[in-house]
C-alpha atoms as an extended CHARMM CRD file, in Angstrom:
* protein
*
       101  EXT
         1         1  MET       CA             28.6510000000      -21.4080000000        2.3370000000  PROA      1               0.0000000000
         2         2  PHE       CA             25.3440000000      -20.5510000000        0.5290000000  PROA      2               0.0000000000
         3         3  SER       CA             27.1860000000      -19.1220000000       -2.5170000000  PROA      3               0.0000000000
         4         4  ASP       CA             28.8290000000      -22.4590000000       -3.1730000000  PROA      4               0.0000000000
         5         5  LEU       CA             25.4580000000      -24.2440000000       -3.7000000000  PROA      5               0.0000000000
         6         6  PRO       CA             24.2740000000      -25.1930000000       -7.2000000000  PROA      6               0.0000000000
         7         7  ARG       CA             21.6290000000      -22.7940000000       -8.4980000000  PROA      7               0.0000000000
         8         8  GLU       CA             18.9200000000      -25.4830000000       -8.3730000000  PROA      8               0.0000000000
         9         9  ILE       CA             19.5480000000      -26.0670000000       -4.6960000000  PROA      9               0.0000000000
        10        10  GLU       CA             19.5870000000      -22.2860000000       -4.1170000000  PROA      10              0.0000000000
        11        11  GLU       CA             16.2740000000      -21.9530000000       -6.0630000000  PROA      11              0.0000000000
        12        12  GLU       CA             14.6700000000      -24.8010000000       -4.0520000000  PROA      12              0.0000000000
        13        13  ILE       CA             15.6890000000      -23.2560000000       -0.7230000000  PROA      13              0.0000000000
        14        14  LEU       CA             14.4700000000      -19.6660000000       -1.6690000000  PROA      14              0.0000000000
        15        15  SER       CA             11.2990000000      -20.9070000000       -3.2070000000  PROA      15              0.0000000000
        16        16  ARG       CA             10.2230000000      -21.9990000000        0.3840000000  PROA      16              0.0000000000
        17        17  VAL       CA             11.0820000000      -18.7550000000        2.1720000000  PROA      17              0.0000000000
        18        18  PRO       CA              8.0830000000      -16.4530000000        2.8260000000  PROA      18              0.0000000000
        19        19  ILE       CA              7.9190000000      -13.2630000000        0.6530000000  PROA      19              0.0000000000
        20        20  LYS       CA              8.4590000000      -11.0510000000        3.6420000000  PROA      20              0.0000000000
        21        21  SER       CA             11.7100000000      -12.8620000000        4.4800000000  PROA      21              0.0000000000
        22        22  LEU       CA             12.8970000000      -12.6030000000        0.8340000000  PROA      22              0.0000000000
        23        23  ARG       CA             12.4290000000       -8.8060000000        0.9340000000  PROA      23              0.0000000000
        24        24  GLN       CA             14.3790000000       -8.6370000000        4.1340000000  PROA      24              0.0000000000
        25        25  LEU       CA             17.1440000000      -10.8330000000        2.5460000000  PROA      25              0.0000000000
        26        26  ARG       CA             17.4240000000       -8.5100000000       -0.4080000000  PROA      26              0.0000000000
        27        27  ALA       CA             18.0670000000       -5.6050000000        1.9890000000  PROA      27              0.0000000000
        28        28  THR       CA             21.1130000000       -7.2990000000        3.4270000000  PROA      28              0.0000000000
        29        29  GLY       CA             23.6410000000       -6.4330000000        0.6430000000  PROA      29              0.0000000000
        30        30  LYS       CA             24.3990000000       -6.1260000000       -3.0050000000  PROA      30              0.0000000000
        31        31  ARG       CA             24.7870000000       -9.8960000000       -3.5150000000  PROA      31              0.0000000000
        32        32  TRP       CA             21.1480000000      -10.4350000000       -2.5970000000  PROA      32              0.0000000000
        33        33  TYR       CA             19.6200000000       -7.1710000000       -3.9310000000  PROA      33              0.0000000000
        34        34  HSD       CA             21.0450000000       -7.7710000000       -7.3800000000  PROA      34              0.0000000000
        35        35  HSD       CA             20.6990000000      -11.6240000000       -7.2720000000  PROA      35              0.0000000000
        36        36  PRO       CA             19.5770000000      -12.8100000000      -10.7130000000  PROA      36              0.0000000000
        37        37  LEU       CA             17.0790000000      -15.1910000000       -9.3010000000  PROA      37              0.0000000000
        38        38  PHE       CA             14.7460000000      -12.4590000000       -8.1510000000  PROA      38              0.0000000000
        39        39  LYS       CA             14.4990000000      -11.2180000000      -11.6540000000  PROA      39              0.0000000000
        40        40  ASP       CA             14.1000000000      -14.6050000000      -13.3590000000  PROA      40              0.0000000000
        41        41  PRO       CA             10.4690000000      -15.1090000000      -14.5300000000  PROA      41              0.0000000000
        42        42  LYS       CA             10.7510000000      -18.9470000000      -14.2150000000  PROA      42              0.0000000000
        43        43  PHE       CA             11.7440000000      -18.6270000000      -10.4810000000  PROA      43              0.0000000000
        44        44  ILE       CA              8.9340000000      -16.0260000000       -9.8510000000  PROA      44              0.0000000000
        45        45  LYS       CA              6.3960000000      -18.2940000000      -11.4350000000  PROA      45              0.0000000000
        46        46  ARG       CA              7.6890000000      -21.3000000000       -9.5190000000  PROA      46              0.0000000000
        47        47  TYR       CA              7.7240000000      -19.3410000000       -6.3000000000  PROA      47              0.0000000000
        48        48  PHE       CA              4.0720000000      -18.2520000000       -6.6020000000  PROA      48              0.0000000000
        49        49  ASP       CA              3.0500000000      -21.8380000000       -7.8220000000  PROA      49              0.0000000000
        50        50  THR       CA              4.6880000000      -23.6020000000       -4.8520000000  PROA      50              0.0000000000
        51        51  THR       CA              4.1270000000      -21.1930000000       -1.8590000000  PROA      51              0.0000000000
        52        52  PRO       CA              0.8950000000      -21.6370000000       -0.0770000000  PROA      52              0.0000000000
        53        53  ARG       CA             -1.7210000000      -18.9640000000       -0.5050000000  PROA      53              0.0000000000
        54        54  LYS       CA             -2.4590000000      -17.2150000000        2.8110000000  PROA      54              0.0000000000
        55        55  TYR       CA             -3.7750000000      -14.0120000000        1.3170000000  PROA      55              0.0000000000
        56        56  HSD       CA             -7.2940000000      -14.0120000000       -0.1010000000  PROA      56              0.0000000000
        57        57  LYS       CA             -8.8900000000      -11.4860000000       -2.2810000000  PROA      57              0.0000000000
        58        58  ALA       CA            -12.4130000000      -10.4470000000       -1.7420000000  PROA      58              0.0000000000
        59        59  ILE       CA            -15.1060000000       -7.9570000000       -2.6440000000  PROA      59              0.0000000000
        60        60  VAL       CA            -16.4720000000       -6.1900000000        0.4190000000  PROA      60              0.0000000000
        61        61  LEU       CA            -20.0110000000       -4.8030000000        0.3570000000  PROA      61              0.0000000000
        62        62  ASN       CA            -20.9140000000       -2.2410000000        3.0780000000  PROA      62              0.0000000000
        63        63  GLU       CA            -23.8060000000        0.1100000000        3.3440000000  PROA      63              0.0000000000
        64        64  PHE       CA            -22.4950000000        2.5600000000        0.7290000000  PROA      64              0.0000000000
        65        65  ARG       CA            -20.0540000000        0.9150000000       -1.6250000000  PROA      65              0.0000000000
        66        66  ILE       CA            -18.2810000000       -2.1120000000       -2.9170000000  PROA      66              0.0000000000
        67        67  GLN       CA            -14.5090000000       -2.3160000000       -2.1690000000  PROA      67              0.0000000000
        68        68  SER       CA            -11.9310000000       -4.8630000000       -3.2360000000  PROA      68              0.0000000000
        69        69  MET       CA             -9.7380000000       -6.1500000000       -0.3520000000  PROA      69              0.0000000000
        70        70  SER       CA             -6.8190000000       -8.3890000000        0.1370000000  PROA      70              0.0000000000
        71        71  SER       CA             -6.4980000000       -9.9210000000        3.5210000000  PROA      71              0.0000000000
        72        72  TYR       CA             -4.4700000000      -12.3550000000        5.5210000000  PROA      72              0.0000000000
        73        73  VAL       CA             -6.5010000000      -15.1660000000        6.8760000000  PROA      73              0.0000000000
        74        74  ASP       CA             -5.0440000000      -17.3700000000        9.5840000000  PROA      74              0.0000000000
        75        75  GLU       CA             -6.8000000000      -20.6320000000        8.6470000000  PROA      75              0.0000000000
        76        76  ARG       CA             -6.1800000000      -22.0430000000       12.1920000000  PROA      76              0.0000000000
        77        77  ARG       CA             -8.4270000000      -19.3920000000       13.5710000000  PROA      77              0.0000000000
        78        78  ILE       CA            -11.1000000000      -18.7750000000       10.9300000000  PROA      78              0.0000000000
        79        79  SER       CA            -12.2280000000      -20.6150000000        7.8930000000  PROA      79              0.0000000000
        80        80  PRO       CA            -12.4960000000      -18.5370000000        4.6720000000  PROA      80              0.0000000000
        81        81  SER       CA            -15.5420000000      -20.4440000000        3.7000000000  PROA      81              0.0000000000
        82        82  ARG       CA            -17.4110000000      -18.7270000000        6.5960000000  PROA      82              0.0000000000
        83        83  PHE       CA            -17.5590000000      -15.5310000000        4.5790000000  PROA      83              0.0000000000
        84        84  LEU       CA            -20.7770000000      -14.7330000000        2.7470000000  PROA      84              0.0000000000
        85        85  LEU       CA            -20.5560000000      -13.7400000000       -0.8800000000  PROA      85              0.0000000000
        86        86  VAL       CA            -23.2290000000      -11.3240000000       -2.0660000000  PROA      86              0.0000000000
        87        87  ASP       CA            -24.1200000000      -10.8280000000       -5.7080000000  PROA      87              0.0000000000
        88        88  PRO       CA            -24.1510000000       -7.0170000000       -6.1490000000  PROA      88              0.0000000000
        89        89  LEU       CA            -26.3670000000       -7.3840000000       -9.3550000000  PROA      89              0.0000000000
        90        90  ASP       CA            -29.2080000000       -8.6850000000       -7.1630000000  PROA      90              0.0000000000
        91        91  ASN       CA            -29.0830000000       -5.7870000000       -4.7920000000  PROA      91              0.0000000000
        92        92  GLN       CA            -30.7490000000       -2.6560000000       -5.8430000000  PROA      92              0.0000000000
        93        93  LYS       CA            -28.9440000000       -0.4690000000       -3.1910000000  PROA      93              0.0000000000
        94        94  VAL       CA            -25.4480000000       -0.9790000000       -4.7300000000  PROA      94              0.0000000000
        95        95  ASP       CA            -23.3810000000        2.0660000000       -5.6830000000  PROA      95              0.0000000000
        96        96  ILE       CA            -20.1340000000        1.2810000000       -7.6830000000  PROA      96              0.0000000000
        97        97  ALA       CA            -17.6420000000        4.1280000000       -7.1290000000  PROA      97              0.0000000000
        98        98  HSD       CA            -14.7570000000        2.9550000000       -9.3690000000  PROA      98              0.0000000000
        99        99  ALA       CA            -14.4390000000        0.2450000000      -11.9130000000  PROA      99              0.0000000000
       100       100  PHE       CA            -10.9940000000       -1.2780000000      -12.9230000000  PROA      100             0.0000000000
       101       101  HSD       CA            -10.2100000000       -3.7140000000      -15.7030000000  PROA      101             0.0000000000
């Protein structure tokens, strides 16, 4: 049974599970919803350090504004390197609607 596993093995298994599945796992009951591993900063850091990055952040420039965007890129279908990065400081037609820091 999973509850009989040592914490290190449990961490190793859960660190390989996609984030979407971890959310679904937490919804299955109190044992998983209140599991101390999900609140452990070391596990969270390890999780994000070991899981492959499939989400890419980008700045999108269209005719009227610059927008930040997170997107899922299926690298088997399109290469992220095919996107063109434009420097907004070189463009006189740029309008920045909101600035965040």
